[in-house]
PDB file of C-alpha atoms in Angstrom:
ATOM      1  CA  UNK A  26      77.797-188.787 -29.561  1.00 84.00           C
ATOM      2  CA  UNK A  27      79.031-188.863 -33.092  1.00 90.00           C
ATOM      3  CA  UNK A  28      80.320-191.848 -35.148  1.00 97.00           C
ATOM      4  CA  UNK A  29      83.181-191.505 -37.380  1.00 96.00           C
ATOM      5  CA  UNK A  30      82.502-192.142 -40.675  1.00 94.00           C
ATOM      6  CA  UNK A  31      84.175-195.429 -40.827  1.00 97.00           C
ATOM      7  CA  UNK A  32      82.301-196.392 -37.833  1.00 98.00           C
ATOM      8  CA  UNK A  33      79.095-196.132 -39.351  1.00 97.00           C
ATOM      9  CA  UNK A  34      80.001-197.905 -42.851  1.00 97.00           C
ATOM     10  CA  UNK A  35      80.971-200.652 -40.536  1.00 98.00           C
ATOM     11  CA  UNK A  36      77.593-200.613 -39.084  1.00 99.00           C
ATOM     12  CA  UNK A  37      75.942-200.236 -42.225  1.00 98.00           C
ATOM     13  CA  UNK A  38      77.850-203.173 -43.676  1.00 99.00           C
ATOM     14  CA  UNK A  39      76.689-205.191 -40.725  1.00 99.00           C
ATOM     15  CA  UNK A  40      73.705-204.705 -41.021  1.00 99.00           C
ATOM     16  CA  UNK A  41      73.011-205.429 -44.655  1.00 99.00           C
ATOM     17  CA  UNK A  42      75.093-208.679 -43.917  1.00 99.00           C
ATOM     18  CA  UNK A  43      72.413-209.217 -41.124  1.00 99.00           C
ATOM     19  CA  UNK A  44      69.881-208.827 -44.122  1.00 98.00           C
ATOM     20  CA  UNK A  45      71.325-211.385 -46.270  1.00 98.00           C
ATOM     21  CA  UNK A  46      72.558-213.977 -43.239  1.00 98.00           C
ATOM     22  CA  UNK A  47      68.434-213.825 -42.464  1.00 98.00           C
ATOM     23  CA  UNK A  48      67.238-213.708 -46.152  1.00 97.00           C
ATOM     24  CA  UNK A  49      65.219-210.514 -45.606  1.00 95.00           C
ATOM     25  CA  UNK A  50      63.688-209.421 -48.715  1.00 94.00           C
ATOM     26  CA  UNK A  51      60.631-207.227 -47.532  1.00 96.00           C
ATOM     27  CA  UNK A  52      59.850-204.270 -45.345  1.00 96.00           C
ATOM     28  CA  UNK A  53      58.952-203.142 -42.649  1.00 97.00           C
ATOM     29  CA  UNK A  54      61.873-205.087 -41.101  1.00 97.00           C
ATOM     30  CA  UNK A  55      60.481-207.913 -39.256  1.00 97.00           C
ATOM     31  CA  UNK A  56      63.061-208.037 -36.278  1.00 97.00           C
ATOM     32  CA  UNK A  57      61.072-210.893 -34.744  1.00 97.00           C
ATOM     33  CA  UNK A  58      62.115-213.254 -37.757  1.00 97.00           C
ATOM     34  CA  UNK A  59      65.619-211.763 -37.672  1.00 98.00           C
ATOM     35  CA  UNK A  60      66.368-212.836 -33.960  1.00 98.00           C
ATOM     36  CA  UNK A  61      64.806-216.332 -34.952  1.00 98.00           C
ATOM     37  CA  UNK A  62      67.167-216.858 -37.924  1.00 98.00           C
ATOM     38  CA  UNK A  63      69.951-215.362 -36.125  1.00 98.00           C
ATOM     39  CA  UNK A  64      69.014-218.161 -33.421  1.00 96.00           C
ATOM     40  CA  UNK A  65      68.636-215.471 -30.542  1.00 98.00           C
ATOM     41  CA  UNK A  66      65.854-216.485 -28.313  1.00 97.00           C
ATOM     42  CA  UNK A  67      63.078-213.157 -27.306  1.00 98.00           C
ATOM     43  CA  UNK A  68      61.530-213.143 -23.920  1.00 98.00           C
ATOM     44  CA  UNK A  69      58.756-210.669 -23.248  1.00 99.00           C
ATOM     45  CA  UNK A  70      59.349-208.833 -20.069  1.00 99.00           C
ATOM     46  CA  UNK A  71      55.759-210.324 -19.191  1.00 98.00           C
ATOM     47  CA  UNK A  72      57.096-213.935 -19.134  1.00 98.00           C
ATOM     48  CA  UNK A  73      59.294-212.433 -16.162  1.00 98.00           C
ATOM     49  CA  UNK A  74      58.087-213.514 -13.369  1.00 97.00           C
ATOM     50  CA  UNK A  75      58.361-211.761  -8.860  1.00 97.00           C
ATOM     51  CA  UNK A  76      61.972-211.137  -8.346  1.00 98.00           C
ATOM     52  CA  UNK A  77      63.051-211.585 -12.591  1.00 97.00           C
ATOM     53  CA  UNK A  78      60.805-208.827 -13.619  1.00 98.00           C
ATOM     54  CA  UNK A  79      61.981-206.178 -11.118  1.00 98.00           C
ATOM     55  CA  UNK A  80      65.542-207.267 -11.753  1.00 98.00           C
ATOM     56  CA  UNK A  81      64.765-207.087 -16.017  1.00 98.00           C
ATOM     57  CA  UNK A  82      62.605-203.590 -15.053  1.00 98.00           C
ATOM     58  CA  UNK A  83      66.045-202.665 -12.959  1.00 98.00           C
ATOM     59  CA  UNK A  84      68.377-202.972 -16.038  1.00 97.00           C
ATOM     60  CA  UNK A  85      66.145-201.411 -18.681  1.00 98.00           C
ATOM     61  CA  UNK A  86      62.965-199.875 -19.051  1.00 98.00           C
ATOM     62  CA  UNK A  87      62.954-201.124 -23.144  1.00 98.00           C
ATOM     63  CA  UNK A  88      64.948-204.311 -22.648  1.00 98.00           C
ATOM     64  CA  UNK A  89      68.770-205.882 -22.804  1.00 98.00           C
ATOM     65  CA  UNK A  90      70.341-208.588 -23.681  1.00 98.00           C
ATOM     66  CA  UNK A  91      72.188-211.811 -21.978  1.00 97.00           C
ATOM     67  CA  UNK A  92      74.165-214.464 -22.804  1.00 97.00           C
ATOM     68  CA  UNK A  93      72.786-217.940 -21.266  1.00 96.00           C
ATOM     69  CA  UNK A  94      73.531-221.570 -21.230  1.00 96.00           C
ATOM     70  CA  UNK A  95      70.520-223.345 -22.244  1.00 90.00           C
ATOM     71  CA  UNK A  96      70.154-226.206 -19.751  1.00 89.00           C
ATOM     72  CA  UNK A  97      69.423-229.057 -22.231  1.00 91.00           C
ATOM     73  CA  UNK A  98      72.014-229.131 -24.579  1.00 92.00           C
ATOM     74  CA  UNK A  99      74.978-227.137 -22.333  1.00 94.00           C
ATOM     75  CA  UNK A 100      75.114-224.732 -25.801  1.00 94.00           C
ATOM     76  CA  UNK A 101      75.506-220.627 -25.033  1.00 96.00           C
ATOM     77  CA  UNK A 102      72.441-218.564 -26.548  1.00 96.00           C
ATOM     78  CA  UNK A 103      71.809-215.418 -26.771  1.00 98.00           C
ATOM     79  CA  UNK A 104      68.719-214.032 -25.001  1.00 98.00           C
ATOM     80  CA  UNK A 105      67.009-210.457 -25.818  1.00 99.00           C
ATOM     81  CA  UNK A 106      64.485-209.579 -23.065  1.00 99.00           C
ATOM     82  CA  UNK A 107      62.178-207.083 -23.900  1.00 98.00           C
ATOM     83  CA  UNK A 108      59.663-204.802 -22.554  1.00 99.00           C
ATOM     84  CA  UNK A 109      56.276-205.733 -24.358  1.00 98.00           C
ATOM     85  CA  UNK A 110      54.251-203.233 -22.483  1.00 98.00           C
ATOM     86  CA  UNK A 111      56.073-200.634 -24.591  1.00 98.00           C
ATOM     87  CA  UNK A 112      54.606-200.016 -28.106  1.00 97.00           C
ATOM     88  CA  UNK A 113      54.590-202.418 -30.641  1.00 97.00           C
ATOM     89  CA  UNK A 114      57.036-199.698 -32.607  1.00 96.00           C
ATOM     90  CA  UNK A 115      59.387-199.319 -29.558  1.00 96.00           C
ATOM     91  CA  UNK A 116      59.543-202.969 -28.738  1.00 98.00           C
ATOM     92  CA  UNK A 117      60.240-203.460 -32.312  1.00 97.00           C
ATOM     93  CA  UNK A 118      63.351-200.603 -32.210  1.00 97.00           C
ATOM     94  CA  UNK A 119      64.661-201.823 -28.870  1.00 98.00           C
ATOM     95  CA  UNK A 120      65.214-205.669 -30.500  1.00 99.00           C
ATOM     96  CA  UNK A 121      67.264-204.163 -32.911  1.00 98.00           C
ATOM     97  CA  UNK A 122      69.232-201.962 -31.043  1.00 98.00           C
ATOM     98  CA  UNK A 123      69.730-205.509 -29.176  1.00 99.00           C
ATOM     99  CA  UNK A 124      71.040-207.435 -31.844  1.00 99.00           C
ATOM    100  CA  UNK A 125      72.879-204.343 -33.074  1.00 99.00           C
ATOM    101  CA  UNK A 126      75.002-204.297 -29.518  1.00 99.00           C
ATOM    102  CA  UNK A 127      75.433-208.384 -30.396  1.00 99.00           C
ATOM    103  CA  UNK A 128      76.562-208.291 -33.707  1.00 98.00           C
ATOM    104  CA  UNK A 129      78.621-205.245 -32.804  1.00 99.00           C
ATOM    105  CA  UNK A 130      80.176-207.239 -30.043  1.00 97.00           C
ATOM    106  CA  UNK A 131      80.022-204.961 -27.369  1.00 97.00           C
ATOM    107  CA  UNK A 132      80.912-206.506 -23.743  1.00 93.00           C
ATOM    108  CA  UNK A 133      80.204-203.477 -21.515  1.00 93.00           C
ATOM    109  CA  UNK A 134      78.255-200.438 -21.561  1.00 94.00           C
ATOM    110  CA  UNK A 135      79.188-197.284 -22.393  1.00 96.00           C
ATOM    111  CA  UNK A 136      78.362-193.956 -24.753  1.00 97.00           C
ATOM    112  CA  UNK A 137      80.317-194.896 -27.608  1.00 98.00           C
ATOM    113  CA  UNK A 138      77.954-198.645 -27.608  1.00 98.00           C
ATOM    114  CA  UNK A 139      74.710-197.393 -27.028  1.00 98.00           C
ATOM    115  CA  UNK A 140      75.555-194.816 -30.278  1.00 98.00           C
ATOM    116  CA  UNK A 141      76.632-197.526 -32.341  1.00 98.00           C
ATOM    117  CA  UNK A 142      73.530-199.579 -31.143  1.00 98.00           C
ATOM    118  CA  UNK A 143      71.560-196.698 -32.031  1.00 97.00           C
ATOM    119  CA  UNK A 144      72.810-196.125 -35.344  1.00 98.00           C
ATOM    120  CA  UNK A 145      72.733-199.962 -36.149  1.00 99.00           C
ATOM    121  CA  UNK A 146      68.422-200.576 -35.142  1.00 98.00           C
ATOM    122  CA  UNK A 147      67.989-196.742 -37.298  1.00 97.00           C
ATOM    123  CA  UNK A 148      69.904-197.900 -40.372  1.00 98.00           C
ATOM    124  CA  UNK A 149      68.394-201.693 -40.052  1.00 98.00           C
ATOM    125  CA  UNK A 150      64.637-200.625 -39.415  1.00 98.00           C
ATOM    126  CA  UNK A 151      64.549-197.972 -42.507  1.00 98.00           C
ATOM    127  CA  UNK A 152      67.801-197.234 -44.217  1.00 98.00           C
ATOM    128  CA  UNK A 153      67.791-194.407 -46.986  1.00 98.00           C
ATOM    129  CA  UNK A 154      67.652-196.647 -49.628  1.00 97.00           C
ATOM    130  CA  UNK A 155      64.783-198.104 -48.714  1.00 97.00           C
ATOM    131  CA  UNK A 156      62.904-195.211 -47.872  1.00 98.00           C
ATOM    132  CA  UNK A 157      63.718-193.409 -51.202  1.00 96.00           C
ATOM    133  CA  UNK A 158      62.646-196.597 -52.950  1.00 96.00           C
ATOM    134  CA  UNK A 159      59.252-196.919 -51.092  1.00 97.00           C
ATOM    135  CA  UNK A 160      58.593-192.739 -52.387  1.00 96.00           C
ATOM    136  CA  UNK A 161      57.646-191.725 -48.753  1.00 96.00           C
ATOM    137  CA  UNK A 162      56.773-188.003 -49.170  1.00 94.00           C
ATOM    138  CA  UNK A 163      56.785-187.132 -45.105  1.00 97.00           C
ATOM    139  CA  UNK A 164      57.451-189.044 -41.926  1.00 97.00           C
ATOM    140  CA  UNK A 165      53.964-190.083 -41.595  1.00 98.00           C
ATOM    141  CA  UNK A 166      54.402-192.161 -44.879  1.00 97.00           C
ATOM    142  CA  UNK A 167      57.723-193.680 -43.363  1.00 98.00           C
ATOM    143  CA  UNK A 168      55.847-194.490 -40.189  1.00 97.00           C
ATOM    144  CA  UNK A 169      53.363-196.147 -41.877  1.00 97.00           C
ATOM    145  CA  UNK A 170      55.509-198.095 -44.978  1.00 98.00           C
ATOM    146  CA  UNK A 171      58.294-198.780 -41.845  1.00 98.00           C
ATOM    147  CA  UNK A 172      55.922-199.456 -38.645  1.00 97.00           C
ATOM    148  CA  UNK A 173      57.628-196.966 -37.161  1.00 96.00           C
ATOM    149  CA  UNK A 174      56.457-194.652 -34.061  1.00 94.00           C
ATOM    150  CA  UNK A 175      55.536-190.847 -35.350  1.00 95.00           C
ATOM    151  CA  UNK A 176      59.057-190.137 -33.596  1.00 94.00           C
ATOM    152  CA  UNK A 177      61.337-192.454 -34.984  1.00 95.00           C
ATOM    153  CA  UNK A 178      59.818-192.179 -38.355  1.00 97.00           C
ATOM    154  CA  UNK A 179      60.857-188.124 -37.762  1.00 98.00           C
ATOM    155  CA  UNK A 180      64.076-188.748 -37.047  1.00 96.00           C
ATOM    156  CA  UNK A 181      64.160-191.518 -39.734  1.00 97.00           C
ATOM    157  CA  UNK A 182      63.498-189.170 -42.480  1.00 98.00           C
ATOM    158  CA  UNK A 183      65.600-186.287 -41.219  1.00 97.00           C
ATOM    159  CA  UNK A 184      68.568-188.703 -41.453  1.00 97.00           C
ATOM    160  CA  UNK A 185      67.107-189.424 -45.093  1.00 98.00           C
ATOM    161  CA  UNK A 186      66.955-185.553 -45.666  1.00 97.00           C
ATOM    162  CA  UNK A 187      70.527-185.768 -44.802  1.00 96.00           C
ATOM    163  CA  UNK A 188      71.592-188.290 -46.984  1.00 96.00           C
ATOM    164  CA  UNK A 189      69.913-187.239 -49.506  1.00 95.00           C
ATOM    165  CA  UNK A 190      71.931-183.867 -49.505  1.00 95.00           C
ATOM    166  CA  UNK A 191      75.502-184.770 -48.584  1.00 93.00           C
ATOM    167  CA  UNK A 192      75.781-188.031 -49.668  1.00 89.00           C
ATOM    168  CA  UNK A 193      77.360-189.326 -53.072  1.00 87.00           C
ATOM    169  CA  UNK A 194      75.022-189.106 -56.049  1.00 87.00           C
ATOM    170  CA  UNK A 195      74.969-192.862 -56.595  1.00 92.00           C
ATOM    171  CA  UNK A 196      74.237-195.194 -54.814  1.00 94.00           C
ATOM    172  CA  UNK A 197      77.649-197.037 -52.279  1.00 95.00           C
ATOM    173  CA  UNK A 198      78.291-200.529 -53.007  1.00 96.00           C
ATOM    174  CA  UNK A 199      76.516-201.398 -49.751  1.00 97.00           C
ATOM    175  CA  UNK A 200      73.238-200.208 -50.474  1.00 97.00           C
ATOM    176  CA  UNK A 201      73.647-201.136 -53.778  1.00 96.00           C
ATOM    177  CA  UNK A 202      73.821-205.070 -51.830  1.00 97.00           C
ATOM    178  CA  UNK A 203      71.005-203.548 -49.908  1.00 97.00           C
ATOM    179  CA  UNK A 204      68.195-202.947 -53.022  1.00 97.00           C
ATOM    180  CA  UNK A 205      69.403-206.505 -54.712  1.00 97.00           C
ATOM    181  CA  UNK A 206      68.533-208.210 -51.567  1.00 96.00           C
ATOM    182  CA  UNK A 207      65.397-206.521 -51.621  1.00 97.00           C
ATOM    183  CA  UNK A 208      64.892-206.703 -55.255  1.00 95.00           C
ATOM    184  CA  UNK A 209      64.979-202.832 -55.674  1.00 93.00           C
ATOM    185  CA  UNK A 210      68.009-202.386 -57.946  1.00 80.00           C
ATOM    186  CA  UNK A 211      68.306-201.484 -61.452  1.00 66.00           C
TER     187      UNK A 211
END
């Protein structure tokens, strides 16, 4: 399913905004730290115990997310449960594409939030920017400078490809934001 093109700027606006709400100023994206400043609480499918796991393995393979009342203080929380038998890589991918459906406030499934999920844990784990900054020459240079998985580095720098042949010749004010935060612009 395709975005519309104001559907994605949104996206990418949120997710720089992400960046600077959490301070983020390096890469790879560290999406553990992000869902710690962005006071979401991670729980590794192996923390699941009997009847929890199979319910958690039910809803998703990779993981999903919840929102819970923590006991102690009565306060709502969001919760990201993920698979940690998955690749370091994937588990990394499905904790954005996590926060992306909670920052993109998305109360039931469906095609059109699952593509905007997508789109939102691809921009936020290595946006265009970022990998023309870090000079990666092939996807196996995006896996590594990202911490990506062979796959989503391909498909990482095919949407770079992209960009870098129908988008504008300088850089839009958001990822101008984008290499500031990071330190990267001119």
């Amino acid at each position: 399913m395709y975005l519309s093109d104001s559907q994605y700027e949104n996206i990418k606006e949120n997710v720089v905004d992400m960046y600077e709400e959490c301070g983020l100023t390096t890469y790879p994206i560290d999406c553990m730290e992000i869902a710690r400043r962005l006071n979401y609480r991670l729980v590794p499918y192996s923390k699941l115990k009997g009847k929890k796991l199979v319910t958690a393995m039910n809803i998703s393979m990779d993981g999903f997310h919840m929102l819970v009342e923590d006991k102690v203080s009565g306060m709502f929380m969001w919760v990201i449960f993920y698979n940690d038998e998955n690749s370091h890589e994937r588990q990394r991918w499905t904790i954005l594409h996590e926060i992306g459906h909670i920052r993109l406030d998305h109360t039931q499934e469906s095609e059109l939030a699952e593509a905007e999920a997508n789109f939102f844990a691809k921009y936020s784990i290595a946006p265009p920017p970022l990998i023309h900054y870090a000079q990666c020459d092939d996807y196996v240079d995006v896996a590594v400078k990202f911490d990506l998985s062979i796959q989503a580095a391909y498909y990482s720098m095919c949407y770079y490809h992209k960009w870098l042949q129908y988008g504008p010749a300088d850089y839009e004010p958001v990822e101008i934001r984008m290499l500031e935060l990071f330190g990267l612009a001119a």
